Short mmCIF file of C-alpha atoms and ligand atoms in Angstrom, two decimals:
data_model
loop_
_atom_site.label_atom_id
_atom_site.label_comp_id
_atom_site.label_asym_id
_atom_site.label_seq_id
_atom_site.Cartn_x
_atom_site.Cartn_y
_atom_site.Cartn_z
CA MET L 1 148.41 -87.21 -2.70
CA ALA L 2 152.08 -87.65 -1.81
CA ASP L 3 152.78 -84.11 -2.97
CA ASP L 4 153.24 -82.62 0.47
CA ARG L 5 155.46 -85.22 2.09
CA THR L 6 159.23 -84.76 2.05
CA PRO L 7 161.77 -87.40 3.06
CA SER L 8 163.81 -86.48 6.12
CA PRO L 9 167.59 -86.09 5.79
CA ALA L 10 168.00 -89.45 7.53
CA GLU L 11 165.59 -91.14 5.12
CA LEU L 12 167.39 -89.59 2.15
CA ASP L 13 170.77 -90.72 3.49
CA PHE L 14 169.49 -94.21 3.98
CA LEU L 15 167.94 -94.41 0.50
CA ALA L 16 171.08 -93.03 -1.13
CA GLY L 17 173.07 -95.85 0.45
CA VAL L 18 171.00 -98.66 -1.05
CA ASP L 19 171.15 -99.80 -4.67
CA SER L 20 167.90 -99.85 -6.62
CA PRO L 21 167.58 -103.66 -7.00
CA THR L 22 167.98 -104.02 -3.24
CA VAL L 23 165.27 -101.41 -2.74
CA ALA L 24 163.09 -103.36 -5.19
CA ASN L 25 163.74 -106.64 -3.34
CA ALA L 26 163.11 -105.05 0.05
CA LEU L 27 159.81 -103.61 -1.19
CA GLU L 28 158.91 -107.04 -2.50
CA ARG L 29 159.38 -108.44 1.01
CA LEU L 30 156.99 -105.83 2.39
CA ALA L 31 154.35 -107.10 -0.05
CA LEU L 32 152.66 -103.71 -0.41
CA ARG L 33 152.00 -104.06 -4.13
CA ASP L 34 152.03 -106.49 -7.00
CA ARG L 35 155.54 -107.76 -7.74
CA ARG L 36 155.13 -106.78 -11.37
CA ALA L 37 154.46 -103.13 -10.55
CA GLY L 38 156.31 -100.17 -9.09
CA TYR L 39 159.30 -99.83 -11.38
CA LEU L 40 160.23 -98.69 -14.89
CA GLY L 41 161.32 -101.30 -17.37
CA GLY L 42 164.69 -101.41 -19.07
CA ARG L 43 163.70 -99.43 -22.13
CA ILE L 44 164.37 -96.38 -19.99
CA ARG L 45 168.13 -96.46 -19.57
CA CYS L 46 170.37 -94.93 -16.97
CA ASN L 47 172.57 -92.61 -19.04
CA PHE L 48 175.13 -91.95 -16.32
CA PRO L 49 175.60 -95.10 -14.22
CA GLU L 50 178.76 -93.65 -12.71
CA LEU L 51 176.71 -91.03 -10.84
CA GLY L 52 175.44 -93.65 -8.42
CA THR L 53 172.08 -93.42 -6.71
CA MET L 54 169.41 -90.83 -7.48
CA VAL L 55 166.69 -90.17 -4.90
CA GLY L 56 164.02 -87.51 -5.03
CA ARG L 57 160.36 -86.67 -5.26
CA ALA L 58 158.76 -86.64 -8.66
CA LEU L 59 157.65 -83.51 -10.44
CA THR L 60 155.67 -84.82 -13.39
CA VAL L 61 155.53 -83.15 -16.79
CA THR L 62 154.00 -84.08 -20.12
CA ALA L 63 156.08 -83.12 -23.13
CA THR L 64 155.34 -83.07 -26.81
CA ASP L 65 156.70 -81.83 -30.12
CA ALA L 66 154.46 -79.14 -31.60
CA VAL L 67 153.74 -79.71 -35.27
CA GLY L 68 153.00 -76.87 -37.70
CA ARG L 69 152.90 -74.05 -35.13
CA ALA L 70 155.08 -72.23 -32.64
CA ALA L 71 155.54 -74.13 -29.37
CA ASP L 72 153.65 -72.73 -26.39
CA GLN L 73 156.14 -71.59 -23.72
CA SER L 74 153.77 -71.47 -20.76
CA GLY L 75 154.41 -75.03 -19.56
CA TYR L 76 158.14 -74.39 -19.65
CA TRP L 77 157.89 -71.57 -17.12
CA GLU L 78 155.29 -73.38 -15.08
CA LEU L 79 157.76 -76.24 -14.67
CA TRP L 80 160.41 -73.99 -13.18
CA GLU L 81 157.96 -72.20 -10.89
CA ARG L 82 156.59 -75.47 -9.65
CA LEU L 83 160.09 -76.85 -9.11
CA GLU L 84 161.14 -73.76 -7.19
CA ALA L 85 158.17 -74.21 -4.86
CA MET L 86 159.07 -77.82 -3.97
CA THR L 87 161.36 -78.71 -1.09
CA GLY L 88 164.01 -81.42 -0.99
CA PRO L 89 165.56 -83.16 -3.99
CA VAL L 90 163.26 -83.43 -7.01
CA VAL L 91 163.30 -85.80 -9.97
CA ILE L 92 161.62 -84.34 -13.06
CA VAL L 93 159.55 -87.11 -14.62
CA MET L 94 158.78 -86.32 -18.25
CA LYS L 95 156.19 -88.23 -20.18
CA ASP L 96 156.50 -88.14 -23.94
CA ALA L 97 153.24 -87.41 -25.71
CA SER L 98 154.71 -86.61 -29.13
CA GLY L 99 154.47 -90.09 -30.57
CA THR L 100 157.96 -89.50 -32.00
CA PRO L 101 160.15 -89.48 -28.86
CA HIS L 102 163.23 -90.46 -30.86
CA ARG L 103 162.97 -87.13 -32.71
CA VAL L 104 162.99 -84.62 -29.84
CA ALA L 105 165.26 -83.78 -26.89
CA TYR L 106 163.25 -82.50 -23.93
CA ALA L 107 166.21 -81.12 -21.93
CA GLY L 108 169.90 -80.41 -22.13
CA GLU L 109 172.66 -78.57 -20.34
CA ILE L 110 170.90 -75.23 -19.94
CA MET L 111 167.61 -76.62 -18.68
CA THR L 112 169.26 -79.06 -16.31
CA THR L 113 171.62 -76.41 -14.93
CA LEU L 114 168.56 -74.32 -14.13
CA ALA L 115 166.78 -77.39 -12.77
CA GLN L 116 169.75 -78.14 -10.50
CA ARG L 117 169.74 -74.54 -9.33
CA LEU L 118 166.07 -74.97 -8.38
CA GLY L 119 166.56 -78.26 -6.50
CA ALA L 120 166.30 -81.05 -9.08
CA VAL L 121 168.76 -83.95 -9.06
CA GLY L 122 167.71 -85.75 -12.25
CA ILE L 123 165.28 -86.33 -15.10
CA VAL L 124 163.48 -89.54 -15.96
CA THR L 125 161.78 -89.68 -19.37
CA ASP L 126 160.45 -92.10 -21.91
CA GLY L 127 161.62 -89.55 -24.48
CA GLY L 128 164.97 -88.02 -25.45
CA LEU L 129 167.61 -85.80 -23.83
CA ARG L 130 170.85 -84.19 -25.01
CA ASP L 131 174.11 -82.45 -23.99
CA VAL L 132 175.18 -85.65 -22.30
CA ALA L 133 178.83 -84.76 -21.63
CA GLU L 134 178.00 -81.45 -19.95
CA VAL L 135 175.11 -82.84 -17.92
CA ARG L 136 177.16 -85.81 -16.75
CA ALA L 137 179.95 -83.45 -15.68
CA ASN L 138 177.39 -81.49 -13.65
CA GLY L 139 176.42 -84.66 -11.78
CA PHE L 140 172.79 -84.46 -12.90
CA HIS L 141 171.10 -87.83 -13.40
CA TYR L 142 169.63 -88.74 -16.78
CA PHE L 143 167.30 -91.71 -17.32
CA SER L 144 165.97 -91.71 -20.85
CA ARG L 145 164.99 -93.78 -23.79
CA TYR L 146 166.99 -91.81 -26.35
CA THR L 147 169.65 -89.23 -26.79
CA VAL L 148 168.57 -86.81 -29.50
CA VAL L 149 170.64 -84.07 -31.10
CA SER L 150 167.85 -81.51 -31.58
CA HIS L 151 165.14 -80.16 -29.29
CA ALA L 152 162.93 -79.97 -32.38
CA ASN L 153 159.84 -77.90 -31.44
CA PHE L 154 159.27 -79.25 -27.95
CA GLU L 155 156.50 -78.05 -25.71
CA LEU L 156 155.71 -78.88 -22.10
CA SER L 157 151.98 -79.37 -22.17
CA ALA L 158 151.06 -80.28 -18.59
CA VAL L 159 152.95 -79.75 -15.34
CA GLY L 160 152.19 -81.56 -12.11
CA GLU L 161 149.53 -83.87 -13.57
CA PRO L 162 149.97 -87.64 -13.05
CA VAL L 163 151.72 -89.37 -15.96
CA LEU L 164 151.78 -92.92 -17.22
CA ILE L 165 155.29 -94.11 -18.08
CA ASP L 166 155.93 -97.70 -19.07
CA GLY L 167 152.59 -98.62 -17.57
CA GLU L 168 153.37 -97.00 -14.19
CA GLN L 169 151.32 -94.09 -12.97
CA ILE L 170 153.61 -91.51 -11.39
CA SER L 171 152.28 -88.51 -9.50
CA THR L 172 154.04 -85.36 -8.40
CA GLY L 173 155.44 -86.03 -4.93
CA ASP L 174 156.04 -89.75 -5.46
CA LEU L 175 159.38 -91.02 -4.21
CA VAL L 176 161.74 -92.10 -7.01
CA HIS L 177 164.92 -94.17 -6.58
CA GLY L 178 167.27 -94.94 -9.45
CA ASP L 179 170.73 -96.12 -10.33
CA ALA L 180 172.60 -98.02 -13.05
CA ASN L 181 169.96 -100.76 -12.83
CA GLY L 182 166.92 -98.59 -13.42
CA VAL L 183 164.18 -96.76 -11.55
CA VAL L 184 162.00 -98.02 -8.71
CA LEU L 185 159.12 -96.17 -7.04
CA VAL L 186 159.15 -96.25 -3.24
CA PRO L 187 155.73 -96.10 -1.57
CA TRP L 188 155.73 -93.69 1.37
CA GLU L 189 154.10 -96.29 3.59
CA ALA L 190 157.17 -98.50 3.09
CA LEU L 191 159.68 -96.03 4.51
CA ASP L 192 159.54 -97.05 8.16
CA ALA L 193 159.91 -100.76 7.47
CA LEU L 194 162.40 -100.39 4.62
CA PRO L 195 165.65 -100.37 6.62
CA GLY L 196 164.73 -103.68 8.25
CA ALA L 197 163.71 -105.17 4.93
CA VAL L 198 166.93 -104.00 3.27
CA GLU L 199 168.91 -105.57 6.13
CA ALA L 200 167.07 -108.85 5.58
CA VAL L 201 167.73 -108.77 1.83
CA ARG L 202 171.41 -108.07 2.35
CA ALA L 203 171.77 -110.77 4.99
CA GLY L 204 170.03 -113.32 2.77
CA GLU L 205 172.22 -112.48 -0.21
CA ALA L 206 175.37 -112.61 1.91
CA ARG L 207 174.34 -116.06 3.17
CA ASP L 208 173.70 -117.29 -0.36
CA LEU L 209 176.96 -115.90 -1.72
CA ALA L 210 178.93 -117.36 1.18
CA TYR L 211 177.45 -120.79 0.50
CA LEU L 212 178.04 -120.50 -3.26
CA ALA L 213 181.70 -119.69 -2.54
CA SER L 214 182.21 -122.38 0.09
CA ASP L 215 184.02 -125.69 -0.38
CA ASP L 216 180.89 -127.44 0.89
CA PHE L 217 178.81 -126.22 -2.02
CA ILE L 218 176.48 -128.74 -3.58
CA LEU L 219 173.35 -127.80 -5.52
CA ALA L 220 171.04 -129.79 -3.22
CA GLY L 221 172.56 -128.01 -0.24
CA TYR L 222 172.01 -124.66 -1.87
CA ARG L 223 168.44 -125.55 -2.60
CA GLN L 224 167.90 -126.22 1.10
CA GLN L 225 169.46 -123.06 2.42
CA ARG L 226 168.61 -120.65 -0.37
CA SER L 227 167.34 -117.32 0.91
CA TYR L 228 167.26 -115.27 -2.28
CA GLY L 229 163.71 -114.23 -3.10
CA ALA L 230 162.55 -116.20 -0.07
CA THR L 231 159.28 -114.33 0.39
CA PRO L 232 156.59 -116.18 -1.56
CA SER L 233 154.66 -114.07 -4.03
CA PRO L 234 150.98 -113.53 -3.19
CA SER L 235 149.99 -115.75 -6.10
CA ALA L 236 152.38 -118.61 -5.16
O1 OAA U 301 167.61 -76.33 -25.83
C1 OAA U 301 166.91 -77.00 -25.10
O2 OAA U 301 165.72 -76.78 -24.87
C2 OAA U 301 167.49 -78.25 -24.44
C3 OAA U 301 168.93 -78.03 -24.31
O3 OAA U 301 169.71 -78.39 -25.16
C4 OAA U 301 169.44 -77.33 -23.13
O4 OAA U 301 168.70 -77.17 -22.18
O5 OAA U 301 170.62 -77.00 -23.14
MG1 MG U 302 171.71 -77.43 -24.93
#
């Protein structure tokens, strides 16, 4: 669906300059989806908060840990071929299907160096990753549930198929935005209106913070002028 659309350099620049919670709040204002959808929950941690914002299009992969047999290598090479064929920054989104994600690292320094070479900027997974010092030094984003010392007998079982991570369906081509706070999915149809919505979020927060810092502050006054989260939810 979104596979063939690529963000323009201007759109990428804009998205890189906004933190993920502000993107989430701006999307909330646009009311394009349920407020409780469109992001990954905090079980998937940002491993390298100091790297700042990650923006890219998803390339989805399902990963598992082969038991009692040699791992099949075909998905591994399919991943790199598929990545090479994509344009613009890519975020590899890896769904764990092993059932034991705390026991297997799905990528490390070598894989991510190759991934970077082929246009990826980060990996998001509900499984494990490793070689954290080297990957951090390379400026490659990691969002994961675990760090794991061994790659066990990992196998990439499906490449490019939609995945379900933390209850969110993610498809190859979807726009992914992440930082120290977590990962939010940006619907393509939001892109044109997003700068205005971000401006409105920032202005509202600045107004609130100014009032909270002012000598005139009283709770009743804040209640009257509060702008944070001002857009009512559809169910309110
Ligand atoms: O060995 C692996 O498959 C993962 C890893 O540590 C690397 O890519 O360096
Ligand atoms: Mg390694």
